[in-house]
Coordinates of C-alpha atoms and ligand atoms in Angstrom, one line a residue:
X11 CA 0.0 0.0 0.0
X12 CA 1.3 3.1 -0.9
X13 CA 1.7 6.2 2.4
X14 CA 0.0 8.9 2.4
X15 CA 0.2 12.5 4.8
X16 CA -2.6 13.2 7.2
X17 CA -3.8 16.2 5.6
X18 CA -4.9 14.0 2.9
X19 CA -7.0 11.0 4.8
X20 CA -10.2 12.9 3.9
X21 CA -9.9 11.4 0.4
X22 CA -10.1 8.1 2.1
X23 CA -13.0 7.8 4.3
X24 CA -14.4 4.1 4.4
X25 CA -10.5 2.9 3.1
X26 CA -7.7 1.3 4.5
X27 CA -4.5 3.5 4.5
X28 CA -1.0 3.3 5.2
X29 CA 0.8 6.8 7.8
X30 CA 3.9 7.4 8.6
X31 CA 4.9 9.6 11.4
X32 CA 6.0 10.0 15.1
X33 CA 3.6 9.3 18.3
X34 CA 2.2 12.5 19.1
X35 CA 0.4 11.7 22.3
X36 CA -1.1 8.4 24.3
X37 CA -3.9 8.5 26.0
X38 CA -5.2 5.5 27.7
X39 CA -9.0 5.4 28.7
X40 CA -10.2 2.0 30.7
X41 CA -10.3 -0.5 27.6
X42 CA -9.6 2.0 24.7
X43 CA -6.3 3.7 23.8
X44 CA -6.4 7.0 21.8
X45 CA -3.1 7.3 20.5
X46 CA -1.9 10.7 18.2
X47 CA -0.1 10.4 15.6
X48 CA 1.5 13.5 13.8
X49 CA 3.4 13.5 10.1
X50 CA 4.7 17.0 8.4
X51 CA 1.1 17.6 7.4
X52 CA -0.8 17.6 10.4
X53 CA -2.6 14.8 13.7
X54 CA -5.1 12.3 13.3
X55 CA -6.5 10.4 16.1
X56 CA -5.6 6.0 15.7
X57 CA -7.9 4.7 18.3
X58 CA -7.2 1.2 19.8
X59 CA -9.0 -0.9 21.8
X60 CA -8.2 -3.6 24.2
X61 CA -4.2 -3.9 24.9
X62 CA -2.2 -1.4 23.0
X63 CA 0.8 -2.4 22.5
X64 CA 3.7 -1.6 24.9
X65 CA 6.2 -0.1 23.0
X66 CA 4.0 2.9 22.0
X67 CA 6.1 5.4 23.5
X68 CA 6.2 9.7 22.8
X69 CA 8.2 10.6 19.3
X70 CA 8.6 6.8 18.4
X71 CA 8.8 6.6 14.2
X72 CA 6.2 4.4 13.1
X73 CA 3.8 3.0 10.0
X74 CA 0.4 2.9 11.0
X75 CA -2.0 0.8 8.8
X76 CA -5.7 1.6 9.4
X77 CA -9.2 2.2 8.1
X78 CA -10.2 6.1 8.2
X79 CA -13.9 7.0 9.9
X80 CA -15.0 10.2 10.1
X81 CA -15.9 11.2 13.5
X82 CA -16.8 14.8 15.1
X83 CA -15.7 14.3 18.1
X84 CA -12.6 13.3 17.2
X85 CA -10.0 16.6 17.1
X86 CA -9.8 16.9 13.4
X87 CA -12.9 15.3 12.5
X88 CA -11.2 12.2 11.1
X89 CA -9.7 8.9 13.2
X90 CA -8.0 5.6 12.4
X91 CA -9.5 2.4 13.3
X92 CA -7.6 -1.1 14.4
X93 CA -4.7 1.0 13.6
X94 CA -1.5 -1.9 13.0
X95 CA 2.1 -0.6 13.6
X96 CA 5.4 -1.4 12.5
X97 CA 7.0 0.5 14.7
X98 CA 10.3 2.1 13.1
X99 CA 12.9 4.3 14.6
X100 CA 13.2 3.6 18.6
X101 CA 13.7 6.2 20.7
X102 CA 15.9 6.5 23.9
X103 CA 15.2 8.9 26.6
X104 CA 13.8 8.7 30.1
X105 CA 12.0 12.0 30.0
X106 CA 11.4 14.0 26.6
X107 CA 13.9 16.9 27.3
X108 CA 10.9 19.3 26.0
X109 CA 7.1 19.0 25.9
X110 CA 6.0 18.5 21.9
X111 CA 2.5 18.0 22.4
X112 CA 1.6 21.0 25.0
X113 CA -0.4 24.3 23.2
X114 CA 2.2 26.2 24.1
X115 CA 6.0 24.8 24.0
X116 CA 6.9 25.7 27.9
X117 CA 10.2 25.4 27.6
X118 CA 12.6 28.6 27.6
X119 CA 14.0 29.7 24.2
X120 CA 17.3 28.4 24.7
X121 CA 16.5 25.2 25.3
X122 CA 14.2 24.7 22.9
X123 CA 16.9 25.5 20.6
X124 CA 19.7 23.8 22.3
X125 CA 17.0 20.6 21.6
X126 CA 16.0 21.5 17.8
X127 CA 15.6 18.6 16.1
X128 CA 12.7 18.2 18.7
X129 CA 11.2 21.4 19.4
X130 CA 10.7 21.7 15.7
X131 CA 8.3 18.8 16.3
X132 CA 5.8 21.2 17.8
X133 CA 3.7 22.0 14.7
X134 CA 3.0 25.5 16.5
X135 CA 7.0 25.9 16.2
X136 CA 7.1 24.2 13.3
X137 CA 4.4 26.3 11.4
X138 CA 6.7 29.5 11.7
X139 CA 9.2 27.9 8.9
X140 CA 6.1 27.1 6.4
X141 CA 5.5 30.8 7.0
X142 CA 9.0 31.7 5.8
X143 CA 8.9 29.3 3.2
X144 CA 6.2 31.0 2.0
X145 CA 8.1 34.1 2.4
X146 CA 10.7 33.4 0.4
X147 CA 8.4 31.7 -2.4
X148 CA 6.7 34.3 -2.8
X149 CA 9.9 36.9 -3.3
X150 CA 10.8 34.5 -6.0
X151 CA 7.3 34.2 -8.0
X152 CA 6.6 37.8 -7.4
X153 CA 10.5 38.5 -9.0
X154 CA 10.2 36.5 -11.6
X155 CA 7.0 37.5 -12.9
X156 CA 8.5 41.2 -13.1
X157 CA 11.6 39.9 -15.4
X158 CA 14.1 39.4 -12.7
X159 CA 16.5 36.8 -12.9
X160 CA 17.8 34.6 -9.9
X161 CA 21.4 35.0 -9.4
X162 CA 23.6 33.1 -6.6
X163 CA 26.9 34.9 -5.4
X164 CA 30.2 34.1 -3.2
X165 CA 29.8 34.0 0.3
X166 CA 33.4 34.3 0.3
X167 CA 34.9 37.6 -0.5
X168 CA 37.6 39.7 -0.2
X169 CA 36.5 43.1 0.7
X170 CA 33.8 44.3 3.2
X171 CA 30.5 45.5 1.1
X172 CA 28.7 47.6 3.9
X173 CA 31.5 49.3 5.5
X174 CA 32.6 48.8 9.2
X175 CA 34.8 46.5 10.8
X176 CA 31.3 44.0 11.5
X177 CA 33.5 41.2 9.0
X178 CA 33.9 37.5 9.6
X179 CA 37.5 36.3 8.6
X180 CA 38.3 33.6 6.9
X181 CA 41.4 31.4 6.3
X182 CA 41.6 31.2 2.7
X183 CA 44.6 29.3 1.9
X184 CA 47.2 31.9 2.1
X185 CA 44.9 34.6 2.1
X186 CA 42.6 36.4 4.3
X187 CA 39.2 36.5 3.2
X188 CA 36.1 37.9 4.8
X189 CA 31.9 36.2 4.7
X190 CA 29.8 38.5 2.8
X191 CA 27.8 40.8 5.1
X192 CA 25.0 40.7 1.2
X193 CA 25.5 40.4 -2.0
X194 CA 25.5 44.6 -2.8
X195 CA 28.6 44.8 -5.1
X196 CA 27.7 41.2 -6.8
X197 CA 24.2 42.1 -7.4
X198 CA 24.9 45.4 -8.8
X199 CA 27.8 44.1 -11.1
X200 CA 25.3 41.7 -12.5
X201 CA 22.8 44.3 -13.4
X202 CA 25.5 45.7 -15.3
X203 CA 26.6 42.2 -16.6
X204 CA 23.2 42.5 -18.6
X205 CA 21.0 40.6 -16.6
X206 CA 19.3 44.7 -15.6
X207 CA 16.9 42.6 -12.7
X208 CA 18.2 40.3 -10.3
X209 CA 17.5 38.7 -6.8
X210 CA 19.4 36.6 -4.9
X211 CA 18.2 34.4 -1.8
X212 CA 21.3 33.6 0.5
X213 CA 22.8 33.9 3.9
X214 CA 24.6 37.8 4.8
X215 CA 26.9 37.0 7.9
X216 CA 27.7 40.0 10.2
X217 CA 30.2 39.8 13.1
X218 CA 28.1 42.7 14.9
X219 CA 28.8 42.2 19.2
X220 CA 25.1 42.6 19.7
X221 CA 23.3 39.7 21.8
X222 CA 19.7 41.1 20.9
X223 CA 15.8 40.2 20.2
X224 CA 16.7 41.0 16.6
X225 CA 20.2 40.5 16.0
X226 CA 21.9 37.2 14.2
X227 CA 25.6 36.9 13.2
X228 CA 24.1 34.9 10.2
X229 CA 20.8 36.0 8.6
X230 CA 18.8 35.4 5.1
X231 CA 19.1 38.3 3.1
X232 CA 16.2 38.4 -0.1
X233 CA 18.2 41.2 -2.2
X234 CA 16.7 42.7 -5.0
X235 CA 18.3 45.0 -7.7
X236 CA 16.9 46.7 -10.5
X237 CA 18.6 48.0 -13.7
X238 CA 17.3 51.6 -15.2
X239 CA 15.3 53.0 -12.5
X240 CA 14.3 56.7 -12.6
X241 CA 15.0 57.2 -8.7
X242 CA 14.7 55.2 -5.8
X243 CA 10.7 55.4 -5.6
X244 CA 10.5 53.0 -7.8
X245 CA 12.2 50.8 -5.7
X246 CA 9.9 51.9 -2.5
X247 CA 6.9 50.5 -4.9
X248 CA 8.3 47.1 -5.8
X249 CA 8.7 46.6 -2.4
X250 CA 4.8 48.1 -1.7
X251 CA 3.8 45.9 -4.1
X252 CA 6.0 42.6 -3.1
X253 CA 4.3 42.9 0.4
X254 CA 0.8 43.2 -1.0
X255 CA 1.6 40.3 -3.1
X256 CA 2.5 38.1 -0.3
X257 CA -0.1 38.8 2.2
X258 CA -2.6 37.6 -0.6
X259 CA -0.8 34.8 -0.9
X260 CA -0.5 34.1 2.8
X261 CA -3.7 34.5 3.9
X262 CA -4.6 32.2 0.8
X263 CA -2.3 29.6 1.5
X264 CA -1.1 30.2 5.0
X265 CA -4.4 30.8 6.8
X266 CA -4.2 27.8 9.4
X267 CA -0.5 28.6 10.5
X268 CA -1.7 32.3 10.5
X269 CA -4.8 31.4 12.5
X270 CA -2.3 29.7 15.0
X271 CA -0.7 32.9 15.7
X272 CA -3.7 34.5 15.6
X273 CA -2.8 37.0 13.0
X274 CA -5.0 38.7 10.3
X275 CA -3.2 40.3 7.5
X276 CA -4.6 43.1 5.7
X277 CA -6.2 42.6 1.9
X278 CA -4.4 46.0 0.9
X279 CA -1.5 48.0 2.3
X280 CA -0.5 51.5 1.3
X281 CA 2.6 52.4 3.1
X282 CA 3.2 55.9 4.1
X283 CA 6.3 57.4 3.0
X284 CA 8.2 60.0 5.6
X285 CA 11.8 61.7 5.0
X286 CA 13.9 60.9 8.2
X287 CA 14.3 64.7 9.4
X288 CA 10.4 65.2 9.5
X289 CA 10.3 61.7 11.6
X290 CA 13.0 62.8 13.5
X291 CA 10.5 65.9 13.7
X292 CA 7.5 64.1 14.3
X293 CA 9.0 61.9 17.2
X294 CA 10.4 65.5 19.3
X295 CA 7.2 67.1 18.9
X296 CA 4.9 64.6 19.8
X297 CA 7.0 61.7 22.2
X298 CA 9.4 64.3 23.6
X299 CA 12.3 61.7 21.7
X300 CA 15.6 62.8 20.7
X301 CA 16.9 60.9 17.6
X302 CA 20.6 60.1 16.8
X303 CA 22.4 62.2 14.2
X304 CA 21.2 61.3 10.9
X305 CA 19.2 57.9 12.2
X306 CA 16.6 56.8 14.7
X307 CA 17.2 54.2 17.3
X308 CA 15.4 51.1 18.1
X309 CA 13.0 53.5 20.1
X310 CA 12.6 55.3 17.8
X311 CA 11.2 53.2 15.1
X312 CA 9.0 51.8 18.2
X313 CA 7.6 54.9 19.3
X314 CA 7.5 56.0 15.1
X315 CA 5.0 52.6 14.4
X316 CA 2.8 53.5 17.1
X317 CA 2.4 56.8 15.1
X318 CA 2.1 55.4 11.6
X319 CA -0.4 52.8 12.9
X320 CA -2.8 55.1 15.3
X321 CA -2.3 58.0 12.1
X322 CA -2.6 56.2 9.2
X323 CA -3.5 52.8 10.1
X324 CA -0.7 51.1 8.6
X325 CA 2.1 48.4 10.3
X326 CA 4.6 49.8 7.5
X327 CA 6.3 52.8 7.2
X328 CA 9.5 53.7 4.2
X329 CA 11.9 56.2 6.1
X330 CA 13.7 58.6 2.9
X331 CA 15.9 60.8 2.6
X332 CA 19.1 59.6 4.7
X333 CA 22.4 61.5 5.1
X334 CA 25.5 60.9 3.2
X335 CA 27.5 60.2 6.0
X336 CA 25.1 57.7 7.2
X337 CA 24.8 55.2 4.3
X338 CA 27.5 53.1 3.0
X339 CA 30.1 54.4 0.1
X340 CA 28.1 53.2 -3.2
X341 CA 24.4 55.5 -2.3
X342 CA 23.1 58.3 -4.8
X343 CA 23.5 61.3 -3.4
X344 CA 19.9 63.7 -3.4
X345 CA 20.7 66.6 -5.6
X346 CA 17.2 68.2 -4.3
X347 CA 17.9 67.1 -0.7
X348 CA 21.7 68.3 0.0
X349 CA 23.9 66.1 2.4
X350 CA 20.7 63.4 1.7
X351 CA 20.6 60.5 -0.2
X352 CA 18.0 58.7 -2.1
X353 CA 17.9 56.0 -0.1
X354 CA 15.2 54.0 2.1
X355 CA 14.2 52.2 5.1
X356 CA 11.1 50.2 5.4
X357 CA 10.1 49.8 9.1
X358 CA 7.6 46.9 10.2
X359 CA 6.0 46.9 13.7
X360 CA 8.6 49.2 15.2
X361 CA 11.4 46.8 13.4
X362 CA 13.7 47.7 10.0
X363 CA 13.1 45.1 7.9
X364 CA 14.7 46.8 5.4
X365 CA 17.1 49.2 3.4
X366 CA 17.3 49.9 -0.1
X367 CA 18.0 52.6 -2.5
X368 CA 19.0 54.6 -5.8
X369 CA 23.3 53.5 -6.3
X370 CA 26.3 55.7 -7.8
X371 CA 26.0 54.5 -11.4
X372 CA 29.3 56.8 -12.6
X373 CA 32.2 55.2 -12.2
X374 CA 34.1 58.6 -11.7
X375 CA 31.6 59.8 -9.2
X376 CA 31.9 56.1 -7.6
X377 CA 35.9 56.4 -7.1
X378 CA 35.6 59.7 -5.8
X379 CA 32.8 58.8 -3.3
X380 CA 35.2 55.9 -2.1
X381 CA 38.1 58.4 -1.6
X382 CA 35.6 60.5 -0.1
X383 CA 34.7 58.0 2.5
X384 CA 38.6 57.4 3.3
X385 CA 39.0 54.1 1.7
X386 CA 41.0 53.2 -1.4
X387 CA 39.7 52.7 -4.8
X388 CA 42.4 49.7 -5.5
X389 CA 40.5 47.6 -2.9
X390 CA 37.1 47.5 -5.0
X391 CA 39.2 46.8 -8.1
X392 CA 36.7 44.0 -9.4
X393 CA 33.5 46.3 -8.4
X394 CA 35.1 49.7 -10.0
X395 CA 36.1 48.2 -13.0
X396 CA 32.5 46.9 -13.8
X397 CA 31.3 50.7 -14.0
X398 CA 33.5 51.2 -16.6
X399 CA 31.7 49.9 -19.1
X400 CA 27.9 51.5 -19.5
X401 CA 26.6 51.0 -16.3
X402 CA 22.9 51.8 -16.2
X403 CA 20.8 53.7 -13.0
X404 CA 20.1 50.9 -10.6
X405 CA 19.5 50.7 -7.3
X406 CA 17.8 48.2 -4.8
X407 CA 16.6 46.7 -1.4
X408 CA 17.1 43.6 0.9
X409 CA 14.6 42.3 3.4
X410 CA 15.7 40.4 6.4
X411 CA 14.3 37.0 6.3
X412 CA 14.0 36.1 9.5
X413 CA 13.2 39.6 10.6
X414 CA 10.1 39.9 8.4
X415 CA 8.7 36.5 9.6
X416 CA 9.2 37.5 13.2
X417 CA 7.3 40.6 13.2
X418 CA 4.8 39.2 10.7
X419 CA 3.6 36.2 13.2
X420 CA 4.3 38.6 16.2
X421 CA 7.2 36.7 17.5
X422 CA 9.3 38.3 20.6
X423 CA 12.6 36.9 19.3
X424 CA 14.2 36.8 16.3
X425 CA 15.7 33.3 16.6
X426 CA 12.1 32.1 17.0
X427 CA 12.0 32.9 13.4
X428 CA 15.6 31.0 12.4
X429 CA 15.9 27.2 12.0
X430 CA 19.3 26.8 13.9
X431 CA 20.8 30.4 14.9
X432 CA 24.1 31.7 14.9
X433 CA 24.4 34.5 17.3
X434 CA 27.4 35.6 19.7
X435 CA 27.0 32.3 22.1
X436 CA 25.4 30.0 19.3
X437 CA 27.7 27.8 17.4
X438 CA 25.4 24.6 17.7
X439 CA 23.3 22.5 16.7
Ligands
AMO233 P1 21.5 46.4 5.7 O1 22.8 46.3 6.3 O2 20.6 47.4 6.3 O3 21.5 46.7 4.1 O4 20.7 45.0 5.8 C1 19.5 44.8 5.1 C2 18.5 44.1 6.0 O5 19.0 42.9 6.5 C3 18.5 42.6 7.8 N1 19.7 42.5 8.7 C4 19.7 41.7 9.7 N2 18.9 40.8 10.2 C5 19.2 40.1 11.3 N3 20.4 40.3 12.0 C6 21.3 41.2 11.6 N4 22.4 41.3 12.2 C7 21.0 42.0 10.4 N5 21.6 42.9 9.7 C8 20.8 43.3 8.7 C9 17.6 43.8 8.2 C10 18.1 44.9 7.3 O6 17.1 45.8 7.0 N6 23.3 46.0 1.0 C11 22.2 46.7 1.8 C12 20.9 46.5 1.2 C13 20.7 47.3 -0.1 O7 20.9 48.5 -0.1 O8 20.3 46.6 -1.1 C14 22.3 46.0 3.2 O9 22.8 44.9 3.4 O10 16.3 43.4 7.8

C-alpha cells in the first residue's frame, strides 16, 4: 500500500490506509487507547482498543495501517480504526527533554533550541518555517513575474561591502578573506553584466557584538536589484507591491499557520512614505524623543509605528531621505535634498526590515565617493572596473528574512523565526 500525509485521509473515508509519522500523544481510557499520531502535514486520532501495545512510546517513528472513519468528536474530524504498527525508529530517553505536544512549547527559548531537532516537532513551532517558506516563495514568484533573474553569489569575499569592521575572517589558503555581510557589489555588477533585474536568496553573515531580540551573526538576506530606475521610488513600490503580493498569498495559503498565531493580514496596504528629518520631527514634537544624528534608534522606530499605525493605520512605514555620512560608500546622493541620499528604510512593527535605495551608477563619481569616504579605490578593483563599461541607474533593497517573519507572526525573538541560529553564544546545533 502506498503512504499517504494526514492532511490527505479525507480522500479516504471508508478505506484502508497506510501513515507514517511520530507518536504525538497516548492517552489511555479503561479498555480503549487513543493514540496521536503526527506526520509533516498535520494529527489524526488512531484509536485502539483492548491492549495497546507496549512499546508505544512519545516521538517513536512508526507506519500505522488503518481504516479512516469520520468522527466529530474526534480533534480533526477524522480517526484511524484497528490501527497496526510497525513500529520504526526507537527512541531513547527517560523523560522527553521538551514538551511537543503541549499548546504552548513551555520550555525557555534556549533550550528549545539547544533541543532543535525536537522542538521543531511542535507544529505551532514548526508552522513558523512554512511561513518563511512561504516568504521566500513568494519573493521568487513575485520577482520572476517582473523579469528578474535569480542570481547566486560568493559568500566568500575579499573586501567588506557595507562598510565597518562587522567582518567574519576567513582562512583562505594563504589569504585572508572575509563572509559577505550581502551580496551589494555582486548584485549590482550583475545588473551591469546584462541581466538589468536580479534577486538573490542567501545567507549575509555580520560579526556585529550585539546579543539582541533581533540581531543574528548569520541571517537570510532576499536582495533585489533593478537595472534603469528613474530614482529610488520606484524601488519603495516594488517593495509596496511585493508585500501586497505576499499577504494575498498568505492569507490564501497560509491561513491555518496564521490562525495559529492569531494574526490577520490586511487585503491591501499602502505604506506611508516619511523623510527621516520630519520623523526625526515628528518623534520631538509629539513623544518628547531625541533621535541620533542622521538615524533613529530602536526607540525610535518603536515609538514611530505606534504613530504610523494610530495616524494612518498602517504596520509599514518607508523612512527617505538619509544622510550621506550615514549610508555606506556606493548611495546616490539627493541633488534636491543636500547632504541626503535617495535612499530608504522600510520599518515593520517598530522593526527595520529593510534598506534599499538609488546607487552611484558613474564610475568617476563612484571612485571619488570611495576616496571621499577614506578608503582606497584599489580595494574594490573588481567592483570599480565593472562601472566602466555603460553601467545603467540601478538601485535596490534587501529584506531580512527572518526579521520579516518574526514581526509578521508577532514573534518576541528573532531566533524564533531562524531554523538553527548563529548569534554571539550559538555555534550549535
Ligand atoms: P542592511 O545592512 O541594512 O543593508 O541590511 C538589510 C536588511 O538585512 C537585515 N539585517 C539583519 N537581520 C538580522 N540580523 C542582523 N544582524 C541583520 N543585519 C541586517 C535587516 C536589514 O534591514 N546592502 C544593503 C541592502 C541594499 O541596499 O540593497 C544592506 O545589506 O532586515
Amino acid at each position: 500500500m502506498e503512504k499517504i500525509f494526514i492532511s490527505e485521509l479525507e480522500k479516504h473515508v471508508g478505506q484502508q490506509v497506510k501513515l507514517c509519522g511520530w507518536v504525538h500523544k497516548i492517552n489511555r481510557l479503561g479498555k480503549v487507547t487513543f493514540v496521536t499520531l503526527r506526520d509533516s502535514s498535520g494529527l489524526v486520532q488512531l484509536v485502539i482498543e483492548g491492549d495497546a501495545i507496549d512499546d508505544l512510546k512519545l516521538e517513536i517513528s512508526t507506519i500505522v495501517e488503518g481504516i479512516v472513519f469520520e468522527n466529530p468528536k474526534a480533534p480533526t474530524g477524522l480517526e484511524l480504526h484497528e490501527p497496526r504498527f510497525t513500529l520504526l525508529g526507537k527512541t531513547y530517553y527517560e523523560m522527553l527533554p521538551i514538551e511537543v505536544n503541549g499548546y504552548k512549547n513551555k520550555s525557555s527559548l534556549e533550550v528549545q533550541l539547544d533541543n532543535r531537532s525536537l522542538s521543531l516537532r511542535s507544529p505551532k513551532t514548526r508552522a513558523v518555517f512554512k511561513v518563511q517558506e512561504e516568504i521566500a516563495s513568494c519573493f521568487r514568484t513575485f520577482l520572476k513575474s517582473r523579469m528578474f533573474s535569480e542570481i547566486h553569489t560568493p559568500k566568500i569575499i575579499s573586501s567588506s561591502t557595507e562598510g565597518g569592521s562587522e567582518m567574519f575572517t576567513v582562512h583562505y589558503f594563504d589569504k585572508r578573506a572575509f563572509l559577505a555581510q550581502s551580496p551589494q557589489f555582486y548584485k549590482q555588477m550583475m545588473v551591469g553584466a546584462g541581466f538589468e533585474r536580479v534577486f538573490e536568496i542567501g545567507h549575509a553573515y555580520r560579526a556585529e557584538l550585539h546579543n539582541t531580540w533581533r540581531h543574528l551573526n548569520e541571517y537570510v538576506s532576499l536582495d533585489v536589484e533593478m537595472g534603469f530606475i528613474a530614482d529610488e521610488f520606484e524601488l519603495i513600490q516594488l517593495e509596496e507591491d511585493f508585500i501586497n503580493y505576499l499577504f494575498a498569498a498568505l492569507n490564501k495559503k497560509c491561513s491555518k499557520e496564521l490562525e495559529l498565531f492569531q494574526v490577520t493580514l490586511p487585503s491591501k496596504v499602502s505604506i506611508p512614505r516619511i523623510p527621516l528629518k520630519e520623523a526625526q520631527e515628528i518623534l520631538l514634537e509629539v513623544y518628547d524623543k531625541s533621535s541620533p544624528v542622521g538615524n533613529i534608534d530602536a526607540e525610535g522606530e518603536i515609538l514611530l509605528s505606534k504613530y504610523v499605525k494610530e495616524k494612518y493605520a498602517s504596520d509599514f512605514v518607508f523612512l527617505t531621505k538619509y544622510p550621506i555620512s550615514k549610508r555606506p560608500m556606493y548611495t546616490m546622493p539627493d541633488p534636491d535634498y543636500p547632504g541626503m541620499t535617495k535612499s530608504f528604510d522600510l520599518i515593520y512593527k517598530g522593526l527595520e526590515i529593510t534598506t534599499g535605495g538609488q546607487r552611484i551608477h558613474d564610475y568617476e563619481e563612484l571612485k571619488a565617493n570611495i576616496i571621499k569616504f577614506g578608503l582606497k579605490p584599489e580595494d574594490f578593483g573588481f567592483y570599480l572596473d565593472s562601472f566602466k563599461y555603460g553601467m545603467p541607474p540601478h538601485g535596490g533593497f534587501a529584506i531580512g528574512l527572518e526579521r520579516i517573519t518574526m514581526k509578521l507572526l508577532g514573534l518576541q525573538n528573532i531566533r524564533e523565526a531562524t531554523l538553527l541560529p548563529r548569534d554571539m553564544k550559538r555555534l550549535e546545533p
